[in-house]
CSV table of C-alpha atoms in Angstrom, one decimal:
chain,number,residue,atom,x,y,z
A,353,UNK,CA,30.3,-30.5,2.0
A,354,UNK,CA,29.7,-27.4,0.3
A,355,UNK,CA,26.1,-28.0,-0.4
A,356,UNK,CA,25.7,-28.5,3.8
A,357,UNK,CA,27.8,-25.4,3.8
A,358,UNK,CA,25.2,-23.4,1.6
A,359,UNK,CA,22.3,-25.1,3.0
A,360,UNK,CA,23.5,-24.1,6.8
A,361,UNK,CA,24.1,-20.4,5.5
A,362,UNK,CA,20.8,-19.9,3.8
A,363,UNK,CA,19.3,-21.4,7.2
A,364,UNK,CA,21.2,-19.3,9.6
A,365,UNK,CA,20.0,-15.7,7.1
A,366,UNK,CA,16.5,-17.2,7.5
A,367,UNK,CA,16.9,-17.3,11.2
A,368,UNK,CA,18.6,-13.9,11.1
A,369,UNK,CA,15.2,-12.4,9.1
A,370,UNK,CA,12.5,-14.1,11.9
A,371,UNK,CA,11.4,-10.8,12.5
A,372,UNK,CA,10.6,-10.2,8.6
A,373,UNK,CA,6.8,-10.2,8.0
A,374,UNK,CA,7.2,-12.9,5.2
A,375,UNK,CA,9.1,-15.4,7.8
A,376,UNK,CA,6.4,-14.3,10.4
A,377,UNK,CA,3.7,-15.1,8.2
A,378,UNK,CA,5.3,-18.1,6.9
A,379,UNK,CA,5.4,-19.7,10.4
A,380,UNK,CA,1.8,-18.4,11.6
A,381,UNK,CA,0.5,-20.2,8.7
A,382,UNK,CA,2.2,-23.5,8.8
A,383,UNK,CA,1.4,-23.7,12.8
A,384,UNK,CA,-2.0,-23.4,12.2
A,385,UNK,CA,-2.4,-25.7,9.3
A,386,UNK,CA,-0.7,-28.3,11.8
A,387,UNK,CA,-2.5,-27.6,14.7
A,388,UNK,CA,-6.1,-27.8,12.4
A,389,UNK,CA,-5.0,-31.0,11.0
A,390,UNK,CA,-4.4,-32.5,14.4
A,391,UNK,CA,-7.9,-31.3,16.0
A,392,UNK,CA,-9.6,-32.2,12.9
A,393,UNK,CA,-8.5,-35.8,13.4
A,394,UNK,CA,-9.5,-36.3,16.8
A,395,UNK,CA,-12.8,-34.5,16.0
A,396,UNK,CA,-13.9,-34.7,11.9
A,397,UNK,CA,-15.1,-38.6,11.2
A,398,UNK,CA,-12.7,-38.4,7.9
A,399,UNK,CA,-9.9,-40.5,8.1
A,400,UNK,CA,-7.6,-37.7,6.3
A,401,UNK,CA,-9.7,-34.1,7.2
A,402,UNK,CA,-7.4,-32.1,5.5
A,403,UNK,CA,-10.1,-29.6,4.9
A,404,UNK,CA,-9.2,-28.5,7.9
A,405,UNK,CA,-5.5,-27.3,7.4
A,406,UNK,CA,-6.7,-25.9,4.0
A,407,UNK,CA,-9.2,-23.9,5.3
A,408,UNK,CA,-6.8,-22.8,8.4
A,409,UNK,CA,-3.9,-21.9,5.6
A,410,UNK,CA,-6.2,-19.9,3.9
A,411,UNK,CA,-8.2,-17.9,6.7
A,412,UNK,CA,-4.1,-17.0,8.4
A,413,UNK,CA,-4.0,-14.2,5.9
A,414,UNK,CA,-1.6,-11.4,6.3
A,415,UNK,CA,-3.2,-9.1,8.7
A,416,UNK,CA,-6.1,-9.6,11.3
A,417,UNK,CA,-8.7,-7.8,9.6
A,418,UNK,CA,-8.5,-9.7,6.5
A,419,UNK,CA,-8.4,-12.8,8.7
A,420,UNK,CA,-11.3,-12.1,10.4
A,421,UNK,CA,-13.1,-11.1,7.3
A,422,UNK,CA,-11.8,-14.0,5.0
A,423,UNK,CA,-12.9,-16.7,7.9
A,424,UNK,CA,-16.4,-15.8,7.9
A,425,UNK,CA,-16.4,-15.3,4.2
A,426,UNK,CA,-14.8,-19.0,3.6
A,427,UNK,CA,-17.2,-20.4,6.4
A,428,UNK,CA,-20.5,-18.5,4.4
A,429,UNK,CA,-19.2,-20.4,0.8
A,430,UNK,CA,-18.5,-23.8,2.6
A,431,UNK,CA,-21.7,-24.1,4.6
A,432,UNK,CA,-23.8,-22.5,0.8
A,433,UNK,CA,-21.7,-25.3,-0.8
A,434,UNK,CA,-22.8,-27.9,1.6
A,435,UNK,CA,-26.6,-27.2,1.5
A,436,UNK,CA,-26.5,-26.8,-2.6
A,437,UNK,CA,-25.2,-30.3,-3.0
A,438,UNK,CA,-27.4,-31.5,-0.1
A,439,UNK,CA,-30.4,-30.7,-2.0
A,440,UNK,CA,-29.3,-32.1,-5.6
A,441,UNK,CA,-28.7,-35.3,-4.2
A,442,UNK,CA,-32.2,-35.2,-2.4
A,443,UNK,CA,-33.7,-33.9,-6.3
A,444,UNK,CA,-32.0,-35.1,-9.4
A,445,UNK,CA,-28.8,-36.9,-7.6
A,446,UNK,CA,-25.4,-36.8,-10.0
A,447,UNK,CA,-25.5,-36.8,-13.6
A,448,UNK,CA,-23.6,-34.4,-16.4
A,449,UNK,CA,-26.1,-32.3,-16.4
A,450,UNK,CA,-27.1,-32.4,-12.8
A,451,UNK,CA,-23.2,-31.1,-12.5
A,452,UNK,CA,-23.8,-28.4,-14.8
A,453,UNK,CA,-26.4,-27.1,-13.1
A,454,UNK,CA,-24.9,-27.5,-9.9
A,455,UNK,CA,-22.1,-25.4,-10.6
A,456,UNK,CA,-24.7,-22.3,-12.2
A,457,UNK,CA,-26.3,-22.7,-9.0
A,458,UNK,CA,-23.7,-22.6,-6.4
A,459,UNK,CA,-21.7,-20.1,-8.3
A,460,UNK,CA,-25.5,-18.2,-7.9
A,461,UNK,CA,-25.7,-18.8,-4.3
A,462,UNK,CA,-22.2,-17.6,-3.8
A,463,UNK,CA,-23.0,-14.1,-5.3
A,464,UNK,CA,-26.3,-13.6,-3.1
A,465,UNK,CA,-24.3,-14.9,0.1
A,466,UNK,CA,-21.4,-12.4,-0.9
A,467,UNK,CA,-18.4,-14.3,-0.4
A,468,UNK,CA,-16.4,-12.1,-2.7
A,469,UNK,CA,-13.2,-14.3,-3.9
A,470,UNK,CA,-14.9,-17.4,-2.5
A,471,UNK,CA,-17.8,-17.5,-4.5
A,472,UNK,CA,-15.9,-20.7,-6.1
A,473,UNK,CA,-15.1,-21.9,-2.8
A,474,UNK,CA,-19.3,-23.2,-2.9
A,475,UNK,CA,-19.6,-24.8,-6.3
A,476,UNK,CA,-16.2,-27.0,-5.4
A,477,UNK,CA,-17.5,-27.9,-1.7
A,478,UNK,CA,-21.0,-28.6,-3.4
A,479,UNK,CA,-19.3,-30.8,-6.0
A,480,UNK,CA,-17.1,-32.6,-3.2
A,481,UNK,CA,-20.0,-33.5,-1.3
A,482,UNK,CA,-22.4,-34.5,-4.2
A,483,UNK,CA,-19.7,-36.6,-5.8
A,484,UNK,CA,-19.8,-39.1,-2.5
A,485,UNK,CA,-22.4,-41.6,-1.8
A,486,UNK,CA,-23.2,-40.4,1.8
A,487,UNK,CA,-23.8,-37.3,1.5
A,488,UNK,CA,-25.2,-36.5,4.7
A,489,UNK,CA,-21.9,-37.9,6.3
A,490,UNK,CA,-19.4,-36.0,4.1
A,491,UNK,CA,-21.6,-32.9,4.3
A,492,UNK,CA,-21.0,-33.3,8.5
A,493,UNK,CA,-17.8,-34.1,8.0
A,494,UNK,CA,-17.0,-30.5,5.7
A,495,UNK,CA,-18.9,-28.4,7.9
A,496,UNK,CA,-16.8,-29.6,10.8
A,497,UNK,CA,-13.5,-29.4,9.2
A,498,UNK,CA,-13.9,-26.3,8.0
A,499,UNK,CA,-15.7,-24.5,11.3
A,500,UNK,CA,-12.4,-26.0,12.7
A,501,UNK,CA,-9.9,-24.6,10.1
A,502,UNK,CA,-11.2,-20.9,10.6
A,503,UNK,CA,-11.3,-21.1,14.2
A,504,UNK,CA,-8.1,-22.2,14.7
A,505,UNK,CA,-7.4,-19.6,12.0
A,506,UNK,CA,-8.8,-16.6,13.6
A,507,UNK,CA,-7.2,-17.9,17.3
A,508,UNK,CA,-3.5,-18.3,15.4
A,509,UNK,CA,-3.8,-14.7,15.4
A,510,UNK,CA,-4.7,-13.8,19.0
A,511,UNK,CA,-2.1,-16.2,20.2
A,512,UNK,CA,0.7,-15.3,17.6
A,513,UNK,CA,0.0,-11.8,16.7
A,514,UNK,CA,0.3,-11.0,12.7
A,515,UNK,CA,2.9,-9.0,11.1
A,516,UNK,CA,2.8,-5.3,10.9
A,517,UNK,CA,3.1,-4.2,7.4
A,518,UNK,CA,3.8,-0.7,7.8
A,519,UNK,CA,7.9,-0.8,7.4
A,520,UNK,CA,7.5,-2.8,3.6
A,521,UNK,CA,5.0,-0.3,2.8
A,522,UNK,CA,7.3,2.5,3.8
A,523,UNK,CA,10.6,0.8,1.8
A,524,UNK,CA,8.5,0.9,-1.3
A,525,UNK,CA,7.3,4.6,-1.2
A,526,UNK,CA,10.9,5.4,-0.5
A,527,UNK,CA,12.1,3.2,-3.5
A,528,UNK,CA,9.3,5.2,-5.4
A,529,UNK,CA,11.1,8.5,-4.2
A,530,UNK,CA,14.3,7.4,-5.3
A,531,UNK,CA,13.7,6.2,-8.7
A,532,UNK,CA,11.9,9.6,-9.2
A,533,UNK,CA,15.3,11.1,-8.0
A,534,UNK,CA,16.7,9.0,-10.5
A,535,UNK,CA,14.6,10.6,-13.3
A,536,UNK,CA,15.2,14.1,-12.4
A,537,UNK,CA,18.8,13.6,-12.4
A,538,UNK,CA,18.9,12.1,-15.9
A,539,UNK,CA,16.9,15.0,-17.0
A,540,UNK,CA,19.1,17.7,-15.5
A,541,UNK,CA,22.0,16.4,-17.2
A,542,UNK,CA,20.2,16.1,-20.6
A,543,UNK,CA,18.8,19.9,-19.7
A,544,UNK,CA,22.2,20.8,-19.7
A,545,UNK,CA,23.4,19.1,-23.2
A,546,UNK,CA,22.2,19.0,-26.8
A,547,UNK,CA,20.3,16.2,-26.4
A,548,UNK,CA,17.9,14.8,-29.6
A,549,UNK,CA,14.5,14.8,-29.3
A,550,UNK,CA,14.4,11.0,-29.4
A,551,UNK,CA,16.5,10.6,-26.1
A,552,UNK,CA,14.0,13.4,-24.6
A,553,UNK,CA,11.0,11.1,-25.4
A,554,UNK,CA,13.2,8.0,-24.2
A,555,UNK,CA,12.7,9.9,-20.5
A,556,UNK,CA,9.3,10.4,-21.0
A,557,UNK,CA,8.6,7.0,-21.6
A,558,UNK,CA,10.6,6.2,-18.4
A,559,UNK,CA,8.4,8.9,-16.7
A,560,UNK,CA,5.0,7.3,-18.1
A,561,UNK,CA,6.4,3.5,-16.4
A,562,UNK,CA,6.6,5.5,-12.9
A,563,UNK,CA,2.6,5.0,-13.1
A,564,UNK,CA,2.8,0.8,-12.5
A,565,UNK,CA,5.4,2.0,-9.6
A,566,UNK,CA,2.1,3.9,-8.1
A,567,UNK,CA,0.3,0.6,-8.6
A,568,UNK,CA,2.8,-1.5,-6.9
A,569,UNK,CA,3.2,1.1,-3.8
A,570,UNK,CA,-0.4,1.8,-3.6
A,571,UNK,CA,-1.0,-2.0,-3.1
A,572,UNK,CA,1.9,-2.3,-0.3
A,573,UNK,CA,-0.2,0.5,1.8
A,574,UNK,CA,-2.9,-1.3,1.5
A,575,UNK,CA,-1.7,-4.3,3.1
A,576,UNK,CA,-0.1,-2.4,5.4
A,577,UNK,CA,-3.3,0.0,6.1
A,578,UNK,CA,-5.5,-3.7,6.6
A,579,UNK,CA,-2.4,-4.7,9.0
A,580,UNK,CA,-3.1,-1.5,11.3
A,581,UNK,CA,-6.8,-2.3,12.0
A,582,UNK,CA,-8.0,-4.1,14.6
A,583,UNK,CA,-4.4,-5.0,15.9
A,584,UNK,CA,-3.8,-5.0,19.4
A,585,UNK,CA,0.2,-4.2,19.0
A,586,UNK,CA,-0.5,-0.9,17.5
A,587,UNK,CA,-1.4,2.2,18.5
A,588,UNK,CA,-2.3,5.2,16.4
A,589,UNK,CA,-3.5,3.1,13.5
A,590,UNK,CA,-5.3,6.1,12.1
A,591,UNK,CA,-2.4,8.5,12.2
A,592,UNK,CA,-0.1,5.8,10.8
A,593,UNK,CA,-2.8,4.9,7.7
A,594,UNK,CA,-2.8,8.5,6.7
A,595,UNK,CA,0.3,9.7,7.0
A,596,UNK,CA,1.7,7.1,4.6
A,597,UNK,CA,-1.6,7.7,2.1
A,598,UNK,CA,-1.4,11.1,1.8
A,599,UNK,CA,2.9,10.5,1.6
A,600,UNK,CA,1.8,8.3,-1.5
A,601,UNK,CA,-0.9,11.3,-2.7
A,602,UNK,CA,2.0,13.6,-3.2
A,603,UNK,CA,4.6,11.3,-4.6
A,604,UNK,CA,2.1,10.6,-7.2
A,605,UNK,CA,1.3,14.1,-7.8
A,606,UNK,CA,4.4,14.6,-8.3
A,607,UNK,CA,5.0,11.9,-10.8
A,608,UNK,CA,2.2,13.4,-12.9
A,609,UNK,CA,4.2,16.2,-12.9
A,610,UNK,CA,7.2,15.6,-13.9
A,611,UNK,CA,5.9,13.7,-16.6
A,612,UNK,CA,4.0,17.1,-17.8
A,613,UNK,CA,7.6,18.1,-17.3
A,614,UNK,CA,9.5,15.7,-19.6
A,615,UNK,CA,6.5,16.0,-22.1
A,616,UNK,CA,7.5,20.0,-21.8
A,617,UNK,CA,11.4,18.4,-22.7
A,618,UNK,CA,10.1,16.1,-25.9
A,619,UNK,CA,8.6,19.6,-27.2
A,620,UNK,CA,11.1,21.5,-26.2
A,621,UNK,CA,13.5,18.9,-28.2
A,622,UNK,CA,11.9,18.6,-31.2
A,623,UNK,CA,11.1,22.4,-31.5
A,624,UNK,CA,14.8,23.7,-31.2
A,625,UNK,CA,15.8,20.4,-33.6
A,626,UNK,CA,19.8,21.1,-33.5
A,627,UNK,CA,20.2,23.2,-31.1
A,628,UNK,CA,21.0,23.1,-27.7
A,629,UNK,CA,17.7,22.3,-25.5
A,630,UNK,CA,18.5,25.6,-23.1
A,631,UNK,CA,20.9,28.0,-23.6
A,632,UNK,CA,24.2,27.2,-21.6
A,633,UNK,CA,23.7,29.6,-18.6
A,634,UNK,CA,20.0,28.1,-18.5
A,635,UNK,CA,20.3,24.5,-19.1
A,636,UNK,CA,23.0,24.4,-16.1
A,637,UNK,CA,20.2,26.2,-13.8
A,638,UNK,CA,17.5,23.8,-14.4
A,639,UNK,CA,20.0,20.9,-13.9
A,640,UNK,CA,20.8,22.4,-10.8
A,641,UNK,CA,17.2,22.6,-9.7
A,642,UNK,CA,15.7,19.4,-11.0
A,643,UNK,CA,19.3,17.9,-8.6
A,644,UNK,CA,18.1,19.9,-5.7
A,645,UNK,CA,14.1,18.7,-6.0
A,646,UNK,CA,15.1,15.3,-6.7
A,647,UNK,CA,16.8,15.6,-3.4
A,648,UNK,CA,13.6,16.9,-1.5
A,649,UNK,CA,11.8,14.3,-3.1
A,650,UNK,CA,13.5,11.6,-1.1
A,651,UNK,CA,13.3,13.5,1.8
A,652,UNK,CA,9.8,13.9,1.4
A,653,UNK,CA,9.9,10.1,1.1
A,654,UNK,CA,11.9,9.6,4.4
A,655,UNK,CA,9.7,12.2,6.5
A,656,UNK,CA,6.1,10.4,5.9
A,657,UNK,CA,8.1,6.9,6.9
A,658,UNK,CA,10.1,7.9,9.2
A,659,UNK,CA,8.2,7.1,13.3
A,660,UNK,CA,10.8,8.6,15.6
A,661,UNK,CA,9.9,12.1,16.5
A,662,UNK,CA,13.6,13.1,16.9
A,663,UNK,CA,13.9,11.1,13.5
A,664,UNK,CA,11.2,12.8,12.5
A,665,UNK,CA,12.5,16.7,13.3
A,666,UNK,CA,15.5,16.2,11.1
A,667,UNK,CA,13.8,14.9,8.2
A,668,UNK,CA,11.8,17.6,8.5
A,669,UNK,CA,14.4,20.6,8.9
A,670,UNK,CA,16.5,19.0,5.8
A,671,UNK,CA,13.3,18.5,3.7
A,672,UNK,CA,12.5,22.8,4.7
A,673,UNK,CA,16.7,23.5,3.9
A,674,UNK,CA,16.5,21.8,0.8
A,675,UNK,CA,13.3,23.0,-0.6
A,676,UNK,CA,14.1,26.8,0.6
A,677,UNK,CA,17.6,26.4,-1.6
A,678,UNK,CA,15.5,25.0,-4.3
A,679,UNK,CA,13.1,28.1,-4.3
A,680,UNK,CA,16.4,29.7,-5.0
A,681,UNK,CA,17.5,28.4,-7.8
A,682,UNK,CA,13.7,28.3,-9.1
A,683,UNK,CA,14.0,32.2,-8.6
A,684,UNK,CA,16.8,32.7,-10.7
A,685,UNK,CA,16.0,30.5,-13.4
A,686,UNK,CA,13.1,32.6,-13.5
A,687,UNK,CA,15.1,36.1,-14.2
A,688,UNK,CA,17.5,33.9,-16.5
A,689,UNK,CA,14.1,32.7,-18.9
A,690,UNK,CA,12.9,36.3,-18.5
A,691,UNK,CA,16.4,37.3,-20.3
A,692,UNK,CA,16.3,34.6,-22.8
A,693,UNK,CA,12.6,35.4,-23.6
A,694,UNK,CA,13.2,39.3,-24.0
A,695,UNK,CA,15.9,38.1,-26.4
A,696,UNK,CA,13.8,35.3,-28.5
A,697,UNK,CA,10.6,34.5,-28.4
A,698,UNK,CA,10.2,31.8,-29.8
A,699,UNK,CA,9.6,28.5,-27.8
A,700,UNK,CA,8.6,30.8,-24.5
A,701,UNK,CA,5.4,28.6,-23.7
A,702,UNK,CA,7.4,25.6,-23.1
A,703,UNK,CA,10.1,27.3,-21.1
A,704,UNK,CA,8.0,29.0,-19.0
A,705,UNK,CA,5.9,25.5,-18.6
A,706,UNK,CA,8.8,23.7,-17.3
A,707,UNK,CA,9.5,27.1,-14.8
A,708,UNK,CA,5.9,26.0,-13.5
A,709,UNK,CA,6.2,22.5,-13.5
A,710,UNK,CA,8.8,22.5,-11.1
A,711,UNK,CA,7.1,24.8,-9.2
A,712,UNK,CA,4.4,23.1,-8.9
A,713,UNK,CA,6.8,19.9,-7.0
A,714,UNK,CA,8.3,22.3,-4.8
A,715,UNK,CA,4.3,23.9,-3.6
A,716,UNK,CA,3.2,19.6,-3.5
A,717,UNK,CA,6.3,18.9,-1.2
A,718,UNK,CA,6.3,22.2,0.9
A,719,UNK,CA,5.9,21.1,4.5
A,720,UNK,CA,2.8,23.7,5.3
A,721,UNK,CA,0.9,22.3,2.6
A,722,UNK,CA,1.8,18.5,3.9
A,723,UNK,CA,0.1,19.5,7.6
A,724,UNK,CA,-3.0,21.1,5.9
A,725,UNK,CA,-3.6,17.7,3.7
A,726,UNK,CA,-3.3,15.3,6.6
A,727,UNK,CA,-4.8,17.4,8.7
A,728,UNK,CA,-8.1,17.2,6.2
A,729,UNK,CA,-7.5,14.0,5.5
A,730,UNK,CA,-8.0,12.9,9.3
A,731,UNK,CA,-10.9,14.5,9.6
A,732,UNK,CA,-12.6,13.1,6.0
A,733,UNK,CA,-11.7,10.1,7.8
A,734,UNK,CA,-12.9,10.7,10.9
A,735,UNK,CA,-16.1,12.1,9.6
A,736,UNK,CA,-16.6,8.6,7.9
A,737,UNK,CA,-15.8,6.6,10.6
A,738,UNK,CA,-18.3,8.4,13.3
A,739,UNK,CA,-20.9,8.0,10.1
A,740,UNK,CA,-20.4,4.4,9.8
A,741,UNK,CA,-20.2,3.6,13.7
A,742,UNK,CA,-22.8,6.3,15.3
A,743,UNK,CA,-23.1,4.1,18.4
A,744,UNK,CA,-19.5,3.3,18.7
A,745,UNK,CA,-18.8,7.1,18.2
A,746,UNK,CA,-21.1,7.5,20.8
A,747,UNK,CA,-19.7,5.3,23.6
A,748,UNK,CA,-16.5,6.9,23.1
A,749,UNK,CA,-17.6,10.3,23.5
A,750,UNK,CA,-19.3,9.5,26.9
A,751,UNK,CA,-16.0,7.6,27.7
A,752,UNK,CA,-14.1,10.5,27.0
A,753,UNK,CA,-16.4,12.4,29.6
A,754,UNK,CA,-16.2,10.5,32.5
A,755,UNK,CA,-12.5,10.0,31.3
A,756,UNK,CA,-12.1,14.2,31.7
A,757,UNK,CA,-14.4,14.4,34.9
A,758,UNK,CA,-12.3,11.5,36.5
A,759,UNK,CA,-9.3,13.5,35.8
A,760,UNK,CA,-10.9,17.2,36.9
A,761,UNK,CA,-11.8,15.4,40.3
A,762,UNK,CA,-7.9,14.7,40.9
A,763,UNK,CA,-8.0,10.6,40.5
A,764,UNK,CA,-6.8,10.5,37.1
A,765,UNK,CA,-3.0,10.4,35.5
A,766,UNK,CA,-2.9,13.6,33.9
A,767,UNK,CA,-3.5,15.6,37.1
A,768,UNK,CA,-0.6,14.3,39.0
């Protein structure tokens, strides 16, 4: 009874997340696989074509574009594989070193064809088809099955339209933002103590792991960036791409940063030895401000993800609020240092490094600087994109002609 119980919950949550991409994806791939499977036996002469599903479970990939572009390139490595073992069996037929030379071959073939990740796909279809007697007939029957899997592949995604990765890719840079916050915060409070120059390194080390958090992120935006092109449920594509790279651009400027910054703490640590790491009066301040930039780090986070323009406004006008109060405090820990240095010099490079350090995260997540970096950033990628498609760029500049001359001779929506 209770393992019916658990089984109907963990059912019900799965039917509760069909929306998710994963459960999206999940479905979209095992419908097509099915569907393959059941054309390829009316149509393949194999008695079991499960090439077919196999192929069609591998060309559903997460986004459009990378279905597209994975059909053909499965299609290219099947059909090399086909005509590889097609003429071995004419020339030497199947022997151990007929195989080796087989494989050196195919594998060859696959890196002239440019399949990219399936240049193994042709040395195992050659091998399949050269380890039957007919060749000929299991060469067809390959060819078919596998036409069939990426077709059905490519149409699973025209009739069931793929999941938009954008919201995952936006979770993780706001994780990102909030485990920075997390690091701040710990180093405010140590700022604040006499702290030895072990558990100031112990940060640093924390700040140097942020790096594979880059990694992971960057690799969510691209699935998500791949999700955006050539998908008919999304408009903007462009604007959405870039907002969330150059989002990830700052967060990980301001990573290398505050590593520079705990680096500036380790120092700091080891050159005081027993005493305090900031005088009282100081140590506070800096706590205060790393608290209030951690802050405007997740803001930061929360404004590049955020697709609501209401939504939007807010983020933005707490993200200005808390960055203005954080200039603040940045300004008086300035005049406190300047005190403290007047006093003592010694140590005054390292103090007056972390004063620019944090400086430098309040310029990187300044709201100004933000509209001036997407700003270049569309038209970089603009530039490339006219480059790449002259005659598409072209066609849409005449469009937008006639578009502006329908519209200036009173037929079009924006003059009503």
């Amino acid at each position: 009874m209770y393992d019916v119980q658990k089984w109907t919950s963990g059912l019900w949550r799965l039917v509760k997340r069909y929306r998710e991409p994963v459960v999206v994806q999940t479905l979209r791939s095992a419908a097509a696989a099915t569907v393959a499977y059941v054309i390829a036996l009316r149509l393949s002469p194999e008695p079991a074509p499960l090439t077919a599903p196999l192929t069609a479970l591998l060309v559903v990939q997460v986004t459009f574009f990378a279905t597209l572009t994975n059909g053909i390139r499965r299609v290219n490595s099947v059909v090399a594989g086909v005509l590889v073992a097609i003429a071995f069996s004419v020339l030497v037929g199947l022997t151990w070193w007929s195989l080796a030379l087989l494989i050196v071959a195919s594998l060859a073939v696959g890196h002239l064809v440019c399949v990219d990740e399936y240049v193994a796909e042709v040395a195992i279809s050659a091998m399949l088809v050269l380890g039957v007697t007919t060749v000929g007939f299991t060469a067809w029957a390959r060819i078919v099955e596998t036409l069939i899997g990426a077709v059905v592949g490519t149409a699973c995604n025209l009739l069931l339209p793929p999941p938009v990765w954008v919201d995952e890719a936006g979770r993780s840079i706001e994780d990102l933002a909030r485990r920075v916050r997390q690091l701040m915060l710990r180093m405010g409070e140590e700022a604040a103590d006499r702290i030895p120059w072990q558990q100031a390194a112990a940060r640093l080390h924390e700040a140097r792991r942020l790096d594979h958090d880059i990694v992971r992120v960057d690799a969510a935006l691209r699935q998500a960036e791949d999700s955006l092109r050539l998908n008919p449920r999304v408009r903007e594509g462009l604007l959405h791409r870039v907002v969330l790279r150059t989002g990830l651009d700052t967060l990980e400027i301001c990573t290398v940063v505050l590593r520079v910054l705990a680096r500036s703490f380790t120092d700091l640590a080891k050159a005081r030895g027993s005493e305090e790491l900031f005088p009282s009066r100081i140590g506070e301040t800096v706590e205060q401000l790393l608290s209030e930039i951690a802050d405007a780090v997740v803001s930061f986070a929360v404004l590049v993800t955020t697709d609501l323009s209401e939504n939007a406004e807010s983020a933005e006008s707490r993200l200005t609020a808390e960055l203005h109060t954080a200039a603040g405090t940045r300004d008086r820990l300035a005049e406190l240092l300047k005190e403290e240095i007047r006093k003592d010099w010694a140590n005054w490079q390292l103090m007056g490094a972390v004063l620019t350090e944090a400086t430098r995260i309040i310029d990187e997540l300044n709201t100004e600087h933000r509209t001036r970096r997407l700003l270049e950033e569309l038209d970089r990628v603009s530039q490339e994109q006219r480059a790449k498609l002259p005659r598409m760029t072209r066609l849409r500049e005449r469009l937008g002609v006639q578009e502006e001359l329908w519209n200036r001779a009173g037929f079009g929506e924006r003059s009503r």
